[in-house]
Short mmCIF file of C-alpha atoms in Angstrom, two decimals:
data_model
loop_
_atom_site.label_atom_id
_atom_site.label_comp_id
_atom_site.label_asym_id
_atom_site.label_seq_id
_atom_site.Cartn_x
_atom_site.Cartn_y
_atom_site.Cartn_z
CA UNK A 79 0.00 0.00 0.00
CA UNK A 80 1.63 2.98 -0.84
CA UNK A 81 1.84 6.05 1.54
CA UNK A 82 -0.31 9.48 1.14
CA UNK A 83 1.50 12.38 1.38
CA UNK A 84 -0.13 12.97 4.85
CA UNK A 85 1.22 10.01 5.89
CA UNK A 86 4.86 11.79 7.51
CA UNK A 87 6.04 12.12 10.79
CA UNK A 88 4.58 15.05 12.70
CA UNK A 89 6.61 18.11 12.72
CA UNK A 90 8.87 18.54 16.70
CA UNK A 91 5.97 21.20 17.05
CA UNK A 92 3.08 18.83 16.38
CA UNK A 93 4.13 16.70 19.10
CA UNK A 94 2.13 18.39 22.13
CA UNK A 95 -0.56 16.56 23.80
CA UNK A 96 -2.80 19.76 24.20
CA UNK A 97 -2.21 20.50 20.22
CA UNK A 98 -3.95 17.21 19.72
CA UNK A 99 -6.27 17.55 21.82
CA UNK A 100 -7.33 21.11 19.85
CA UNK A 101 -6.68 19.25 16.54
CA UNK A 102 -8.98 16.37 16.77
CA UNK A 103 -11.23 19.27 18.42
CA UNK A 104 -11.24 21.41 15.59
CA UNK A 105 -11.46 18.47 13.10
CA UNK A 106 -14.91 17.49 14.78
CA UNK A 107 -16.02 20.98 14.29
CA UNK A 108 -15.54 21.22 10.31
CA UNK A 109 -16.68 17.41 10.34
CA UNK A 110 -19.76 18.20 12.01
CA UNK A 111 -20.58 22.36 11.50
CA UNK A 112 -19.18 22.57 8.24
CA UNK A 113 -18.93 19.53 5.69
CA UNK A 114 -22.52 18.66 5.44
CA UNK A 115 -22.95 22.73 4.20
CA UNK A 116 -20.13 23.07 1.95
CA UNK A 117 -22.37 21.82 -1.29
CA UNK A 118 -24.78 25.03 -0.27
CA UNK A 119 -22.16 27.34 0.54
CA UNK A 120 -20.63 27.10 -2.74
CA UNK A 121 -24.48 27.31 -4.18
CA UNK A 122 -25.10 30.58 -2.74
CA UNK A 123 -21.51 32.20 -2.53
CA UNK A 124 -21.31 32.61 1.26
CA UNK A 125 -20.72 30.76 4.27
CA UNK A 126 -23.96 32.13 6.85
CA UNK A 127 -22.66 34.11 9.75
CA UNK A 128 -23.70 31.57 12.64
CA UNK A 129 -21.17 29.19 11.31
CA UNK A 130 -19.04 32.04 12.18
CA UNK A 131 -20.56 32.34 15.45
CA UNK A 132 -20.25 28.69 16.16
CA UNK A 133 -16.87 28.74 15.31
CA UNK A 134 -16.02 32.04 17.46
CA UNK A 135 -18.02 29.70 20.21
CA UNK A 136 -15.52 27.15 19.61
CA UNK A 137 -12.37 29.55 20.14
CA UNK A 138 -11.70 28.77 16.64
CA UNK A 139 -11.16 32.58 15.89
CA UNK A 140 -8.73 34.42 17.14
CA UNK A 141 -7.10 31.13 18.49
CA UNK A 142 -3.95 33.63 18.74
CA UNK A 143 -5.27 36.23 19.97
CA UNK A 144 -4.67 37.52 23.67
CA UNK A 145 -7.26 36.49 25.80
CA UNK A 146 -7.34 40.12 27.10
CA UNK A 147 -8.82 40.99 23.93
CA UNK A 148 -11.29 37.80 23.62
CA UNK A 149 -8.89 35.59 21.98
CA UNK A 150 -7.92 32.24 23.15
CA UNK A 151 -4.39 33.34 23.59
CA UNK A 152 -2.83 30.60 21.82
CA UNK A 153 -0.25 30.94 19.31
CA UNK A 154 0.54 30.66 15.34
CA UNK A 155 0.50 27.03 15.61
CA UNK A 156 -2.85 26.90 16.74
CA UNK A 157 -3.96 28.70 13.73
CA UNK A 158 -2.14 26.51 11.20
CA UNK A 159 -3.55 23.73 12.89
CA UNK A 160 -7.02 25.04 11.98
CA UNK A 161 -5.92 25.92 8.82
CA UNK A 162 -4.54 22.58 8.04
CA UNK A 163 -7.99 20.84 9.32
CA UNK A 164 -9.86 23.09 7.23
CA UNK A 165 -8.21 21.70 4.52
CA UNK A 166 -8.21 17.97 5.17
CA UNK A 167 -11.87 18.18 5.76
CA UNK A 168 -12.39 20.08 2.16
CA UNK A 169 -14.38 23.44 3.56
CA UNK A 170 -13.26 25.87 0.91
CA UNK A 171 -15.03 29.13 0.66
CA UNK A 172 -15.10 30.27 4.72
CA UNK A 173 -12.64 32.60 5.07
CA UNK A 174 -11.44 31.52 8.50
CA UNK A 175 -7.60 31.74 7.85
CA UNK A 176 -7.49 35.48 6.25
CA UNK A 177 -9.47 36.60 9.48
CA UNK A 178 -7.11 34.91 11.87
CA UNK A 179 -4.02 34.58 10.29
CA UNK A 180 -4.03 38.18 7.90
CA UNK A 181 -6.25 40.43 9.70
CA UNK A 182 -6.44 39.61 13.81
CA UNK A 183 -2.49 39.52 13.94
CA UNK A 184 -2.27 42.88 12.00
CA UNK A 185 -4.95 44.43 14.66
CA UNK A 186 -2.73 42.82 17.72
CA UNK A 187 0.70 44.26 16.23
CA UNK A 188 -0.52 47.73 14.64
CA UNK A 189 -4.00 48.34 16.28
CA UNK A 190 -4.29 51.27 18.97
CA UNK A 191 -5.54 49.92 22.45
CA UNK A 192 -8.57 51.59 21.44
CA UNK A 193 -8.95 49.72 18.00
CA UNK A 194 -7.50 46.12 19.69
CA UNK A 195 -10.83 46.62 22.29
CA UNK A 196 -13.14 47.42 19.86
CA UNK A 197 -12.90 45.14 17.75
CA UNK A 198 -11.41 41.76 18.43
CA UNK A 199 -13.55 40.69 21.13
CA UNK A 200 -16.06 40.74 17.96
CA UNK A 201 -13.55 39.30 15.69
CA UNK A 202 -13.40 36.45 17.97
CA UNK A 203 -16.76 35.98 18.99
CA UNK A 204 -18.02 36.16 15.12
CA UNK A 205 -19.83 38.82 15.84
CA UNK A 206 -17.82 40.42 13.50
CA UNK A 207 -16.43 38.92 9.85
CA UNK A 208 -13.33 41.13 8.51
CA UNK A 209 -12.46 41.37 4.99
CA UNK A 210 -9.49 42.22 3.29
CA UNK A 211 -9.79 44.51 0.05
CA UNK A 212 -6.20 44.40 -2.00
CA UNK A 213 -6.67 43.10 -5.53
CA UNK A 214 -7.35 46.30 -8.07
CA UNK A 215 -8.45 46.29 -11.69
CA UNK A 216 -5.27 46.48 -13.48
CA UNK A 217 -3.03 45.81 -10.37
CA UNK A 218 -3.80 42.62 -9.35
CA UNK A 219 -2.67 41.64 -5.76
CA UNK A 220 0.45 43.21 -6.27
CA UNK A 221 0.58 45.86 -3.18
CA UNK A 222 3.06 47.91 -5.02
CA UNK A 223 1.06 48.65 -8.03
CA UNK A 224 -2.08 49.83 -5.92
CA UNK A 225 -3.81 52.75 -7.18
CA UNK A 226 -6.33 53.63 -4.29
CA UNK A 227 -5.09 56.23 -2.20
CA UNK A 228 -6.20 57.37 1.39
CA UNK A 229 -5.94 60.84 2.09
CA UNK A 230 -6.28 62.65 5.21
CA UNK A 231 -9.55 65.43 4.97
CA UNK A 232 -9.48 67.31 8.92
CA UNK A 233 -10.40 64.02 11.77
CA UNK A 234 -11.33 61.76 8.21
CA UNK A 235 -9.70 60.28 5.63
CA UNK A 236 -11.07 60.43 1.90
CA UNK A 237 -10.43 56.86 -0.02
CA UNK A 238 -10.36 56.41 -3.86
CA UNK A 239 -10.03 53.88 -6.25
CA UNK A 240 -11.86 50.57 -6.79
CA UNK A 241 -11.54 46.73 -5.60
CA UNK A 242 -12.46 43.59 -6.84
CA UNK A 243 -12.64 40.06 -5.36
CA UNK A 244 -12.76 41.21 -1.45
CA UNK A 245 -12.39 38.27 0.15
CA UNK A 246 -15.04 37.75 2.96
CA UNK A 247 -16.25 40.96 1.02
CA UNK A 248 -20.32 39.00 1.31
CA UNK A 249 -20.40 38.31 4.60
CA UNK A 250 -18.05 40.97 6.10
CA UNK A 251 -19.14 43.64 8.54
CA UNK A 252 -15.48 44.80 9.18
#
């Protein structure tokens, strides 16, 4: 019988009894919350925000995040584990890793204490879905060749230029 490529020896990091413990936890989750959906969610073109509040329920967003801000306070394994259970259990189309790996971790590093208070407790309760708006007509994802600008207008800032393909753009409220 030959050997899948899943079939190697964990990673040193892998081999923590607590990481299993959230794996096989987070594999039951997709199993059960998400698999039987993923036929209708690619139907309709959105995965329905109380998957996103079951998973927040879970502590499946913000995994990393301090738990002074709502987060589970766990670390970048934690979210590749979800990531990598997403994946074995085929649930494309919910956005789960660009809200905890792209945009939580940007909030924690760069965020105000203001901005980290209002709005990952949210983040990782589901209450709130964040989307991330980079690819341009003409520019692609490439960052450098953005046209939108920001500018600042008194306490506001004025944005133009357009987007396309906003990831978690139909189900974000953030």
């Amino acid at each position: 019988m030959q050997a899948s490529p899943l079939d190697v020896p964990k990673a040193n990091w892998r081999q923590d009894e607590e990481l299993e413990i959230f794996s096989d936890a987070v594999g039951q989750f997709f199993e059960k919350e998400c698999v039987p959906h993923v036929p209708q969610w690619r139907k309709d073109g959105i995965v329905p925000m109380e998957i996103w509040k079951k998973a927040g329920e879970m502590g499946l967003l913000g995994a990393s995040v301090p738990e002074e801000y709502g987060g589970a306070g766990g670390d970048f394994r934690h979210e590749a584990i979800i990531i990598e259970q997403q994946q074995w259990k085929g649930v494309d189309g919910f956005g789960i890793t660009l809200h905890n790996a792209i945009i939580a971790p940007y909030i924690v590093a760069y965020g105000t204490e203001e901005q980290k208070r209002r709005w990952l407790p949210g983040i990782c309760s589901g209450e709130l879905v964040t989307a991330i708006a980079m690819t341009e007509p003409g520019a692609g994802s490439d960052l450098q060749g953005m046209k939108t600008t920001a500018k600042r207008d008194g306490d506001e800032y004025v944005i133009n230029g357009s987007k396309t393909f906003i990831s978690n753009g139909q189900t974000a409220n953030l």
